[in-house]
Each structure stands twice: as structure tokens, then as C-alpha cells.
PDB file of N, CA and C in Angstrom:
ATOM      1  N   UNK A  21     -26.537-317.549  45.972  1.00  0.00           N
ATOM      2  CA  UNK A  21     -25.761-316.377  45.658  1.00  0.00           C
ATOM      3  C   UNK A  21     -26.630-315.389  44.893  1.00  0.00           C
ATOM      4  N   UNK A  22     -26.396-314.130  45.131  1.00  0.00           N
ATOM      5  CA  UNK A  22     -27.109-313.084  44.410  1.00  0.00           C
ATOM      6  C   UNK A  22     -26.651-313.029  42.965  1.00  0.00           C
ATOM      7  N   UNK A  23     -27.378-312.263  42.182  1.00  0.00           N
ATOM      8  CA  UNK A  23     -27.058-312.137  40.761  1.00  0.00           C
ATOM      9  C   UNK A  23     -26.135-310.945  40.524  1.00  0.00           C
ATOM     10  N   UNK A  24     -25.116-311.150  39.708  1.00  0.00           N
ATOM     11  CA  UNK A  24     -24.249-310.048  39.293  1.00  0.00           C
ATOM     12  C   UNK A  24     -24.989-309.278  38.212  1.00  0.00           C
ATOM     13  N   UNK A  25     -25.065-307.962  38.391  1.00  0.00           N
ATOM     14  CA  UNK A  25     -25.755-307.141  37.394  1.00  0.00           C
ATOM     15  C   UNK A  25     -24.788-306.135  36.782  1.00  0.00           C
ATOM     16  N   UNK A  26     -25.049-305.758  35.557  1.00  0.00           N
ATOM     17  CA  UNK A  26     -24.273-304.713  34.888  1.00  0.00           C
ATOM     18  C   UNK A  26     -24.913-303.375  35.224  1.00  0.00           C
ATOM     19  N   UNK A  27     -24.095-302.437  35.651  1.00  0.00           N
ATOM     20  CA  UNK A  27     -24.584-301.127  36.060  1.00  0.00           C
ATOM     21  C   UNK A  27     -24.386-300.166  34.886  1.00  0.00           C
ATOM     22  N   UNK A  28     -25.456-299.501  34.461  1.00  0.00           N
ATOM     23  CA  UNK A  28     -25.321-298.575  33.333  1.00  0.00           C
ATOM     24  C   UNK A  28     -24.266-297.493  33.600  1.00  0.00           C
ATOM     25  N   UNK A  29     -23.557-297.088  32.546  1.00  0.00           N
ATOM     26  CA  UNK A  29     -22.489-296.092  32.666  1.00  0.00           C
ATOM     27  C   UNK A  29     -22.999-294.789  33.277  1.00  0.00           C
ATOM     28  N   UNK A  30     -24.251-294.425  33.004  1.00  0.00           N
ATOM     29  CA  UNK A  30     -24.786-293.174  33.560  1.00  0.00           C
ATOM     30  C   UNK A  30     -24.889-293.234  35.085  1.00  0.00           C
ATOM     31  N   UNK A  31     -24.934-294.443  35.658  1.00  0.00           N
ATOM     32  CA  UNK A  31     -24.989-294.599  37.112  1.00  0.00           C
ATOM     33  C   UNK A  31     -23.619-294.896  37.714  1.00  0.00           C
ATOM     34  N   UNK A  32     -22.832-295.714  37.016  1.00  0.00           N
ATOM     35  CA  UNK A  32     -21.552-296.146  37.582  1.00  0.00           C
ATOM     36  C   UNK A  32     -20.382-295.241  37.202  1.00  0.00           C
ATOM     37  N   UNK A  33     -20.516-294.550  36.094  1.00  0.00           N
ATOM     38  CA  UNK A  33     -19.419-293.711  35.631  1.00  0.00           C
ATOM     39  C   UNK A  33     -18.395-294.453  34.789  1.00  0.00           C
ATOM     40  N   UNK A  34     -18.591-295.754  34.617  1.00  0.00           N
ATOM     41  CA  UNK A  34     -17.708-296.558  33.769  1.00  0.00           C
ATOM     42  C   UNK A  34     -18.558-297.416  32.836  1.00  0.00           C
ATOM     43  N   UNK A  35     -17.971-297.780  31.712  1.00  0.00           N
ATOM     44  CA  UNK A  35     -18.742-298.530  30.713  1.00  0.00           C
ATOM     45  C   UNK A  35     -18.918-299.999  31.057  1.00  0.00           C
ATOM     46  N   UNK A  36     -18.111-300.521  31.996  1.00  0.00           N
ATOM     47  CA  UNK A  36     -18.150-301.958  32.284  1.00  0.00           C
ATOM     48  C   UNK A  36     -18.360-302.251  33.771  1.00  0.00           C
ATOM     49  N   UNK A  37     -19.064-301.385  34.474  1.00  0.00           N
ATOM     50  CA  UNK A  37     -19.287-301.589  35.902  1.00  0.00           C
ATOM     51  C   UNK A  37     -20.275-302.709  36.178  1.00  0.00           C
ATOM     52  N   UNK A  38     -19.931-303.554  37.155  1.00  0.00           N
ATOM     53  CA  UNK A  38     -20.825-304.625  37.592  1.00  0.00           C
ATOM     54  C   UNK A  38     -20.972-304.559  39.105  1.00  0.00           C
ATOM     55  N   UNK A  39     -22.047-305.165  39.593  1.00  0.00           N
ATOM     56  CA  UNK A  39     -22.360-305.080  41.023  1.00  0.00           C
ATOM     57  C   UNK A  39     -23.001-306.372  41.497  1.00  0.00           C
ATOM     58  N   UNK A  40     -22.716-306.715  42.746  1.00  0.00           N
ATOM     59  CA  UNK A  40     -23.331-307.869  43.388  1.00  0.00           C
ATOM     60  C   UNK A  40     -23.705-307.464  44.803  1.00  0.00           C
ATOM     61  N   UNK A  41     -24.952-307.669  45.179  1.00  0.00           N
ATOM     62  CA  UNK A  41     -25.387-307.453  46.565  1.00  0.00           C
ATOM     63  C   UNK A  41     -25.155-308.755  47.304  1.00  0.00           C
ATOM     64  N   UNK A  42     -24.524-308.670  48.464  1.00  0.00           N
ATOM     65  CA  UNK A  42     -24.156-309.876  49.200  1.00  0.00           C
ATOM     66  C   UNK A  42     -24.245-309.622  50.699  1.00  0.00           C
ATOM     67  N   UNK A  43     -23.871-310.605  51.459  1.00  0.00           N
ATOM     68  CA  UNK A  43     -23.702-310.478  52.912  1.00  0.00           C
ATOM     69  C   UNK A  43     -22.220-310.590  53.181  1.00  0.00           C
ATOM     70  N   UNK A  44     -21.739-309.817  54.125  1.00  0.00           N
ATOM     71  CA  UNK A  44     -20.325-309.907  54.466  1.00  0.00           C
ATOM     72  C   UNK A  44     -20.170-309.876  55.977  1.00  0.00           C
ATOM     73  N   UNK A  45     -19.084-310.428  56.419  1.00  0.00           N
ATOM     74  CA  UNK A  45     -18.764-310.462  57.831  1.00  0.00           C
ATOM     75  C   UNK A  45     -17.771-309.343  58.110  1.00  0.00           C
ATOM     76  N   UNK A  46     -18.086-308.499  59.094  1.00  0.00           N
ATOM     77  CA  UNK A  46     -17.205-307.394  59.460  1.00  0.00           C
ATOM     78  C   UNK A  46     -16.694-307.634  60.874  1.00  0.00           C
ATOM     79  N   UNK A  47     -15.380-307.639  60.998  1.00  0.00           N
ATOM     80  CA  UNK A  47     -14.746-307.837  62.307  1.00  0.00           C
ATOM     81  C   UNK A  47     -14.028-306.552  62.705  1.00  0.00           C
ATOM     82  N   UNK A  48     -14.027-306.278  63.973  1.00  0.00           N
ATOM     83  CA  UNK A  48     -13.267-305.144  64.512  1.00  0.00           C
ATOM     84  C   UNK A  48     -12.073-305.732  65.267  1.00  0.00           C
ATOM     85  N   UNK A  49     -10.947-305.059  65.183  1.00  0.00           N
ATOM     86  CA  UNK A  49      -9.710-305.566  65.772  1.00  0.00           C
ATOM     87  C   UNK A  49      -9.264-304.747  66.970  1.00  0.00           C
ATOM     88  N   UNK A  50      -8.604-305.429  67.887  1.00  0.00           N
ATOM     89  CA  UNK A  50      -7.877-304.750  68.956  1.00  0.00           C
ATOM     90  C   UNK A  50      -6.489-304.458  68.398  1.00  0.00           C
ATOM     91  N   UNK A  51      -6.031-303.248  68.602  1.00  0.00           N
ATOM     92  CA  UNK A  51      -4.746-302.819  68.072  1.00  0.00           C
ATOM     93  C   UNK A  51      -3.776-302.574  69.222  1.00  0.00           C
ATOM     94  N   UNK A  52      -2.542-303.054  69.050  1.00  0.00           N
ATOM     95  CA  UNK A  52      -1.484-302.793  70.021  1.00  0.00           C
ATOM     96  C   UNK A  52      -0.224-302.446  69.234  1.00  0.00           C
ATOM     97  N   UNK A  53       0.318-301.292  69.494  1.00  0.00           N
ATOM     98  CA  UNK A  53       1.512-300.820  68.772  1.00  0.00           C
ATOM     99  C   UNK A  53       1.301-300.853  67.260  1.00  0.00           C
ATOM    100  N   UNK A  54       0.124-300.386  66.834  1.00  0.00           N
ATOM    101  CA  UNK A  54      -0.235-300.302  65.409  1.00  0.00           C
ATOM    102  C   UNK A  54      -0.337-301.660  64.719  1.00  0.00           C
ATOM    103  N   UNK A  55      -0.519-302.733  65.498  1.00  0.00           N
ATOM    104  CA  UNK A  55      -0.660-304.076  64.938  1.00  0.00           C
ATOM    105  C   UNK A  55      -1.952-304.698  65.475  1.00  0.00           C
ATOM    106  N   UNK A  56      -2.738-305.317  64.581  1.00  0.00           N
ATOM    107  CA  UNK A  56      -3.948-306.023  65.009  1.00  0.00           C
ATOM    108  C   UNK A  56      -3.534-307.253  65.809  1.00  0.00           C
ATOM    109  N   UNK A  57      -4.034-307.362  67.046  1.00  0.00           N
ATOM    110  CA  UNK A  57      -3.636-308.483  67.903  1.00  0.00           C
ATOM    111  C   UNK A  57      -4.769-309.469  68.159  1.00  0.00           C
ATOM    112  N   UNK A  58      -6.013-309.025  68.021  1.00  0.00           N
ATOM    113  CA  UNK A  58      -7.144-309.933  68.223  1.00  0.00           C
ATOM    114  C   UNK A  58      -8.410-309.288  67.672  1.00  0.00           C
ATOM    115  N   UNK A  59      -9.450-310.099  67.581  1.00  0.00           N
ATOM    116  CA  UNK A  59     -10.746-309.614  67.117  1.00  0.00           C
ATOM    117  C   UNK A  59     -11.576-309.220  68.328  1.00  0.00           C
ATOM    118  N   UNK A  60     -12.231-308.058  68.250  1.00  0.00           N
ATOM    119  CA  UNK A  60     -13.137-307.615  69.311  1.00  0.00           C
ATOM    120  C   UNK A  60     -14.477-308.309  69.119  1.00  0.00           C
ATOM    121  N   UNK A  61     -14.908-309.054  70.104  1.00  0.00           N
ATOM    122  CA  UNK A  61     -16.216-309.709  70.028  1.00  0.00           C
ATOM    123  C   UNK A  61     -16.307-310.660  68.853  1.00  0.00           C
ATOM    124  N   UNK A  62     -17.530-310.778  68.319  1.00  0.00           N
ATOM    125  CA  UNK A  62     -17.778-311.650  67.182  1.00  0.00           C
ATOM    126  C   UNK A  62     -17.945-310.814  65.922  1.00  0.00           C
ATOM    127  N   UNK A  63     -17.454-311.320  64.789  1.00  0.00           N
ATOM    128  CA  UNK A  63     -17.736-310.624  63.530  1.00  0.00           C
ATOM    129  C   UNK A  63     -19.247-310.567  63.305  1.00  0.00           C
ATOM    130  N   UNK A  64     -19.722-309.474  62.713  1.00  0.00           N
ATOM    131  CA  UNK A  64     -21.154-309.304  62.455  1.00  0.00           C
ATOM    132  C   UNK A  64     -21.445-309.361  60.968  1.00  0.00           C
ATOM    133  N   UNK A  65     -22.596-309.924  60.652  1.00  0.00           N
ATOM    134  CA  UNK A  65     -23.035-310.052  59.269  1.00  0.00           C
ATOM    135  C   UNK A  65     -23.780-308.784  58.857  1.00  0.00           C
ATOM    136  N   UNK A  66     -23.426-308.240  57.683  1.00  0.00           N
ATOM    137  CA  UNK A  66     -24.050-307.025  57.167  1.00  0.00           C
ATOM    138  C   UNK A  66     -24.315-307.183  55.675  1.00  0.00           C
ATOM    139  N   UNK A  67     -25.317-306.466  55.170  1.00  0.00           N
ATOM    140  CA  UNK A  67     -25.459-306.410  53.721  1.00  0.00           C
ATOM    141  C   UNK A  67     -24.317-305.566  53.147  1.00  0.00           C
ATOM    142  N   UNK A  68     -23.821-305.968  51.995  1.00  0.00           N
ATOM    143  CA  UNK A  68     -22.748-305.200  51.369  1.00  0.00           C
ATOM    144  C   UNK A  68     -22.946-305.189  49.862  1.00  0.00           C
ATOM    145  N   UNK A  69     -22.163-304.353  49.218  1.00  0.00           N
ATOM    146  CA  UNK A  69     -22.217-304.247  47.762  1.00  0.00           C
ATOM    147  C   UNK A  69     -20.797-304.410  47.229  1.00  0.00           C
ATOM    148  N   UNK A  70     -20.635-305.367  46.315  1.00  0.00           N
ATOM    149  CA  UNK A  70     -19.358-305.597  45.663  1.00  0.00           C
ATOM    150  C   UNK A  70     -19.479-305.023  44.252  1.00  0.00           C
ATOM    151  N   UNK A  71     -18.539-304.149  43.910  1.00  0.00           N
ATOM    152  CA  UNK A  71     -18.547-303.554  42.574  1.00  0.00           C
ATOM    153  C   UNK A  71     -17.181-303.794  41.923  1.00  0.00           C
ATOM    154  N   UNK A  72     -17.186-303.940  40.597  1.00  0.00           N
ATOM    155  CA  UNK A  72     -15.932-304.133  39.882  1.00  0.00           C
ATOM    156  C   UNK A  72     -16.017-303.495  38.510  1.00  0.00           C
ATOM    157  N   UNK A  73     -14.853-303.106  38.023  1.00  0.00           N
ATOM    158  CA  UNK A  73     -14.723-302.571  36.676  1.00  0.00           C
ATOM    159  C   UNK A  73     -13.393-303.046  36.118  1.00  0.00           C
ATOM    160  N   UNK A  74     -13.453-303.767  35.029  1.00  0.00           N
ATOM    161  CA  UNK A  74     -12.229-304.242  34.399  1.00  0.00           C
ATOM    162  C   UNK A  74     -11.424-303.071  33.846  1.00  0.00           C
ATOM    163  N   UNK A  75     -12.113-302.095  33.224  1.00  0.00           N
ATOM    164  CA  UNK A  75     -11.392-300.963  32.638  1.00  0.00           C
ATOM    165  C   UNK A  75     -10.723-300.099  33.704  1.00  0.00           C
ATOM    166  N   UNK A  76     -11.329-299.989  34.872  1.00  0.00           N
ATOM    167  CA  UNK A  76     -10.726-299.248  35.982  1.00  0.00           C
ATOM    168  C   UNK A  76      -9.718-300.101  36.738  1.00  0.00           C
ATOM    169  N   UNK A  77      -9.851-301.426  36.615  1.00  0.00           N
ATOM    170  CA  UNK A  77      -8.923-302.348  37.272  1.00  0.00           C
ATOM    171  C   UNK A  77      -9.122-302.431  38.768  1.00  0.00           C
ATOM    172  N   UNK A  78     -10.381-302.266  39.223  1.00  0.00           N
ATOM    173  CA  UNK A  78     -10.639-302.266  40.661  1.00  0.00           C
ATOM    174  C   UNK A  78     -11.841-303.117  41.048  1.00  0.00           C
ATOM    175  N   UNK A  79     -11.800-303.549  42.309  1.00  0.00           N
ATOM    176  CA  UNK A  79     -12.925-304.208  42.971  1.00  0.00           C
ATOM    177  C   UNK A  79     -13.140-303.456  44.276  1.00  0.00           C
ATOM    178  N   UNK A  80     -14.389-303.129  44.578  1.00  0.00           N
ATOM    179  CA  UNK A  80     -14.653-302.460  45.854  1.00  0.00           C
ATOM    180  C   UNK A  80     -15.764-303.183  46.595  1.00  0.00           C
ATOM    181  N   UNK A  81     -15.657-303.152  47.916  1.00  0.00           N
ATOM    182  CA  UNK A  81     -16.688-303.709  48.789  1.00  0.00           C
ATOM    183  C   UNK A  81     -17.095-302.591  49.722  1.00  0.00           C
ATOM    184  N   UNK A  82     -18.381-302.264  49.715  1.00  0.00           N
ATOM    185  CA  UNK A  82     -18.879-301.238  50.631  1.00  0.00           C
ATOM    186  C   UNK A  82     -19.909-301.850  51.563  1.00  0.00           C
ATOM    187  N   UNK A  83     -19.860-301.415  52.811  1.00  0.00           N
ATOM    188  CA  UNK A  83     -20.771-301.892  53.846  1.00  0.00           C
ATOM    189  C   UNK A  83     -21.437-300.655  54.447  1.00  0.00           C
ATOM    190  N   UNK A  84     -22.551-300.203  53.853  1.00  0.00           N
ATOM    191  CA  UNK A  84     -23.161-298.946  54.277  1.00  0.00           C
ATOM    192  C   UNK A  84     -23.490-298.861  55.769  1.00  0.00           C
ATOM    193  N   UNK A  85     -23.927-299.960  56.368  1.00  0.00           N
ATOM    194  CA  UNK A  85     -24.290-299.931  57.796  1.00  0.00           C
ATOM    195  C   UNK A  85     -23.108-299.602  58.699  1.00  0.00           C
ATOM    196  N   UNK A  86     -21.901-299.807  58.198  1.00  0.00           N
ATOM    197  CA  UNK A  86     -20.714-299.564  59.020  1.00  0.00           C
ATOM    198  C   UNK A  86     -19.910-298.361  58.535  1.00  0.00           C
ATOM    199  N   UNK A  87     -20.401-297.698  57.490  1.00  0.00           N
ATOM    200  CA  UNK A  87     -19.663-296.576  56.880  1.00  0.00           C
ATOM    201  C   UNK A  87     -18.264-297.019  56.471  1.00  0.00           C
ATOM    202  N   UNK A  88     -18.172-298.211  55.891  1.00  0.00           N
ATOM    203  CA  UNK A  88     -16.891-298.816  55.550  1.00  0.00           C
ATOM    204  C   UNK A  88     -16.863-299.190  54.080  1.00  0.00           C
ATOM    205  N   UNK A  89     -15.743-298.940  53.439  1.00  0.00           N
ATOM    206  CA  UNK A  89     -15.550-299.335  52.054  1.00  0.00           C
ATOM    207  C   UNK A  89     -14.071-299.610  51.834  1.00  0.00           C
ATOM    208  N   UNK A  90     -13.774-300.575  50.977  1.00  0.00           N
ATOM    209  CA  UNK A  90     -12.389-300.871  50.617  1.00  0.00           C
ATOM    210  C   UNK A  90     -12.344-301.135  49.113  1.00  0.00           C
ATOM    211  N   UNK A  91     -11.304-300.644  48.476  1.00  0.00           N
ATOM    212  CA  UNK A  91     -11.094-300.866  47.050  1.00  0.00           C
ATOM    213  C   UNK A  91      -9.722-301.489  46.855  1.00  0.00           C
ATOM    214  N   UNK A  92      -9.673-302.510  45.995  1.00  0.00           N
ATOM    215  CA  UNK A  92      -8.438-303.251  45.757  1.00  0.00           C
ATOM    216  C   UNK A  92      -8.257-303.395  44.248  1.00  0.00           C
ATOM    217  N   UNK A  93      -7.002-303.466  43.824  1.00  0.00           N
ATOM    218  CA  UNK A  93      -6.735-303.679  42.407  1.00  0.00           C
ATOM    219  C   UNK A  93      -7.262-305.040  41.980  1.00  0.00           C
ATOM    220  N   UNK A  94      -7.922-305.065  40.834  1.00  0.00           N
ATOM    221  CA  UNK A  94      -8.531-306.283  40.310  1.00  0.00           C
ATOM    222  C   UNK A  94      -7.489-307.366  40.036  1.00  0.00           C
ATOM    223  N   UNK A  95      -6.328-307.009  39.493  1.00  0.00           N
ATOM    224  CA  UNK A  95      -5.312-308.023  39.200  1.00  0.00           C
ATOM    225  C   UNK A  95      -4.802-308.685  40.473  1.00  0.00           C
ATOM    226  N   UNK A  96      -4.753-307.951  41.580  1.00  0.00           N
ATOM    227  CA  UNK A  96      -4.321-308.545  42.841  1.00  0.00           C
ATOM    228  C   UNK A  96      -5.379-309.493  43.401  1.00  0.00           C
ATOM    229  N   UNK A  97      -6.655-309.110  43.271  1.00  0.00           N
ATOM    230  CA  UNK A  97      -7.735-309.998  43.711  1.00  0.00           C
ATOM    231  C   UNK A  97      -7.732-311.270  42.866  1.00  0.00           C
ATOM    232  N   UNK A  98      -7.574-311.123  41.564  1.00  0.00           N
ATOM    233  CA  UNK A  98      -7.562-312.285  40.681  1.00  0.00           C
ATOM    234  C   UNK A  98      -6.378-313.203  41.004  1.00  0.00           C
ATOM    235  N   UNK A  99      -5.227-312.626  41.327  1.00  0.00           N
ATOM    236  CA  UNK A  99      -4.048-313.432  41.657  1.00  0.00           C
ATOM    237  C   UNK A  99      -4.278-314.248  42.922  1.00  0.00           C
ATOM    238  N   UNK A 100      -4.874-313.622  43.942  1.00  0.00           N
ATOM    239  CA  UNK A 100      -5.087-314.354  45.194  1.00  0.00           C
ATOM    240  C   UNK A 100      -6.169-315.425  45.023  1.00  0.00           C
ATOM    241  N   UNK A 101      -7.192-315.160  44.223  1.00  0.00           N
ATOM    242  CA  UNK A 101      -8.223-316.176  43.967  1.00  0.00           C
ATOM    243  C   UNK A 101      -7.646-317.359  43.184  1.00  0.00           C
ATOM    244  N   UNK A 102      -6.787-317.090  42.204  1.00  0.00           N
ATOM    245  CA  UNK A 102      -6.151-318.172  41.457  1.00  0.00           C
ATOM    246  C   UNK A 102      -5.295-319.025  42.385  1.00  0.00           C
ATOM    247  N   UNK A 103      -4.521-318.370  43.245  1.00  0.00           N
ATOM    248  CA  UNK A 103      -3.650-319.112  44.157  1.00  0.00           C
ATOM    249  C   UNK A 103      -4.483-319.950  45.137  1.00  0.00           C
ATOM    250  N   UNK A 104      -5.611-319.398  45.607  1.00  0.00           N
ATOM    251  CA  UNK A 104      -6.492-320.156  46.502  1.00  0.00           C
ATOM    252  C   UNK A 104      -7.049-321.386  45.794  1.00  0.00           C
ATOM    253  N   UNK A 105      -7.438-321.235  44.531  1.00  0.00           N
ATOM    254  CA  UNK A 105      -7.952-322.378  43.766  1.00  0.00           C
ATOM    255  C   UNK A 105      -6.864-323.425  43.575  1.00  0.00           C
ATOM    256  N   UNK A 106      -5.651-322.971  43.244  1.00  0.00           N
ATOM    257  CA  UNK A 106      -4.530-323.908  43.070  1.00  0.00           C
ATOM    258  C   UNK A 106      -4.219-324.638  44.377  1.00  0.00           C
ATOM    259  N   UNK A 107      -4.225-323.899  45.490  1.00  0.00           N
ATOM    260  CA  UNK A 107      -3.946-324.507  46.794  1.00  0.00           C
ATOM    261  C   UNK A 107      -5.017-325.532  47.151  1.00  0.00           C
ATOM    262  N   UNK A 108      -6.263-325.223  46.830  1.00  0.00           N
ATOM    263  CA  UNK A 108      -7.357-326.159  47.113  1.00  0.00           C
ATOM    264  C   UNK A 108      -7.185-327.443  46.313  1.00  0.00           C
ATOM    265  N   UNK A 109      -6.851-327.298  45.045  1.00  0.00           N
ATOM    266  CA  UNK A 109      -6.637-328.497  44.209  1.00  0.00           C
ATOM    267  C   UNK A 109      -5.463-329.315  44.736  1.00  0.00           C
ATOM    268  N   UNK A 110      -4.388-328.650  45.144  1.00  0.00           N
ATOM    269  CA  UNK A 110      -3.230-329.363  45.684  1.00  0.00           C
ATOM    270  C   UNK A 110      -3.606-330.119  46.951  1.00  0.00           C
ATOM    271  N   UNK A 111      -4.377-329.472  47.825  1.00  0.00           N
ATOM    272  CA  UNK A 111      -4.796-330.122  49.071  1.00  0.00           C
ATOM    273  C   UNK A 111      -5.682-331.328  48.771  1.00  0.00           C
ATOM    274  N   UNK A 112      -6.598-331.193  47.807  1.00  0.00           N
ATOM    275  CA  UNK A 112      -7.464-332.311  47.429  1.00  0.00           C
ATOM    276  C   UNK A 112      -6.641-333.452  46.856  1.00  0.00           C
ATOM    277  N   UNK A 113      -5.643-333.129  46.029  1.00  0.00           N
ATOM    278  CA  UNK A 113      -4.776-334.167  45.450  1.00  0.00           C
ATOM    279  C   UNK A 113      -4.014-334.903  46.543  1.00  0.00           C
ATOM    280  N   UNK A 114      -3.495-334.150  47.520  1.00  0.00           N
ATOM    281  CA  UNK A 114      -2.745-334.780  48.617  1.00  0.00           C
ATOM    282  C   UNK A 114      -3.646-335.687  49.439  1.00  0.00           C
ATOM    283  N   UNK A 115      -4.865-335.244  49.723  1.00  0.00           N
ATOM    284  CA  UNK A 115      -5.806-336.078  50.481  1.00  0.00           C
ATOM    285  C   UNK A 115      -6.132-337.356  49.719  1.00  0.00           C
ATOM    286  N   UNK A 116      -6.339-337.238  48.408  1.00  0.00           N
ATOM    287  CA  UNK A 116      -6.652-338.413  47.604  1.00  0.00           C
ATOM    288  C   UNK A 116      -5.480-339.387  47.602  1.00  0.00           C
ATOM    289  N   UNK A 117      -4.250-338.874  47.503  1.00  0.00           N
ATOM    290  CA  UNK A 117      -3.065-339.739  47.540  1.00  0.00           C
ATOM    291  C   UNK A 117      -2.967-340.466  48.880  1.00  0.00           C
ATOM    292  N   UNK A 118      -3.283-339.759  49.979  1.00  0.00           N
ATOM    293  CA  UNK A 118      -3.256-340.389  51.306  1.00  0.00           C
ATOM    294  C   UNK A 118      -4.308-341.486  51.402  1.00  0.00           C
ATOM    295  N   UNK A 119      -5.512-341.226  50.856  1.00  0.00           N
ATOM    296  CA  UNK A 119      -6.574-342.240  50.867  1.00  0.00           C
ATOM    297  C   UNK A 119      -6.151-343.457  50.051  1.00  0.00           C
ATOM    298  N   UNK A 120      -5.591-343.201  48.873  1.00  0.00           N
ATOM    299  CA  UNK A 120      -5.151-344.301  48.010  1.00  0.00           C
ATOM    300  C   UNK A 120      -4.078-345.137  48.708  1.00  0.00           C
ATOM    301  N   UNK A 121      -3.141-344.458  49.348  1.00  0.00           N
ATOM    302  CA  UNK A 121      -2.062-345.153  50.061  1.00  0.00           C
ATOM    303  C   UNK A 121      -2.627-345.983  51.221  1.00  0.00           C
ATOM    304  N   UNK A 122      -3.580-345.406  51.957  1.00  0.00           N
ATOM    305  CA  UNK A 122      -4.189-346.131  53.084  1.00  0.00           C
ATOM    306  C   UNK A 122      -4.920-347.368  52.589  1.00  0.00           C
ATOM    307  N   UNK A 123      -5.599-347.264  51.452  1.00  0.00           N
ATOM    308  CA  UNK A 123      -6.310-348.421  50.881  1.00  0.00           C
ATOM    309  C   UNK A 123      -5.322-349.498  50.439  1.00  0.00           C
ATOM    310  N   UNK A 124      -4.210-349.068  49.855  1.00  0.00           N
ATOM    311  CA  UNK A 124      -3.190-350.037  49.427  1.00  0.00           C
ATOM    312  C   UNK A 124      -2.609-350.783  50.627  1.00  0.00           C
ATOM    313  N   UNK A 125      -2.365-350.043  51.706  1.00  0.00           N
ATOM    314  CA  UNK A 125      -1.801-350.656  52.917  1.00  0.00           C
ATOM    315  C   UNK A 125      -2.787-351.601  53.587  1.00  0.00           C
ATOM    316  N   UNK A 126      -4.091-351.272  53.482  1.00  0.00           N
ATOM    317  CA  UNK A 126      -5.113-352.081  54.139  1.00  0.00           C
ATOM    318  C   UNK A 126      -5.519-353.295  53.301  1.00  0.00           C
ATOM    319  N   UNK A 127      -5.160-353.293  52.029  1.00  0.00           N
ATOM    320  CA  UNK A 127      -5.536-354.402  51.160  1.00  0.00           C
ATOM    321  C   UNK A 127      -4.827-355.671  51.608  1.00  0.00           C
ATOM    322  N   UNK A 128      -5.536-356.825  51.520  1.00  0.00           N
ATOM    323  CA  UNK A 128      -4.903-358.085  51.901  1.00  0.00           C
ATOM    324  C   UNK A 128      -3.713-358.380  50.988  1.00  0.00           C
ATOM    325  N   UNK A 129      -2.649-358.797  51.612  1.00  0.00           N
ATOM    326  CA  UNK A 129      -1.453-359.159  50.850  1.00  0.00           C
ATOM    327  C   UNK A 129      -1.564-360.627  50.449  1.00  0.00           C
ATOM    328  N   UNK A 130      -1.346-360.902  49.221  1.00  0.00           N
ATOM    329  CA  UNK A 130      -1.536-362.287  48.831  1.00  0.00           C
ATOM    330  C   UNK A 130      -0.696-362.748  47.782  1.00  0.00           C
TER     331      UNK A 130
END
């Protein structure tokens, strides 16, 4: 993973701006009746820049090669990441319980 760097206020315009250079996958969609119905071709890998500011309450991802950028509220990103972590832990717990149960069933009865 790349290093998160603090961007000086004179460059970012905010006192707490941070940035991470990364790779991102960009997919294009087929649209039917204003609804995405499928992905066109294969998603492509591009260099991107992720920026965030706690004081502004935003996270943005820009992909210069595609002239694409999206900005999302930081609290919403944090909420979805927390839920993903919780879901992952729940799934791991369920798998472990299934393994434990299978071992108990396979153990010799005596």
C-alpha cells in the first residue's frame, strides 16, 4: 500500500488534508431506462488519488486518466467501512462455529 501523506494547507486549501496515491478499478456500465444493467467490457486499472479532510467531512477519489472524480461524505464512508468490518467478523464467527460443529460431529462417540 502507498503511504498516506499530509498535504500542506497552502496546496490543499484545508488544514487537515491528506492524500494517498493508489490504483483503482474503473468500470463503465450499460444503461437501460436510466438504470445500470451490466458492465461494458472489463474494468480497467488506473492510477488514482484519494484525498480526505476531516474538517471538510469529505473523501474524494480522482482518476485523472478518465477525467473522473467522486466526492463522498466522510461519515458515510466511515459507516460503510464499519459495517463491512462487522459483517466480516460475523462471517468469520459463523464459519468457525460451523467448523467447530463439524469437528464435534466427526469426533468418535465413546
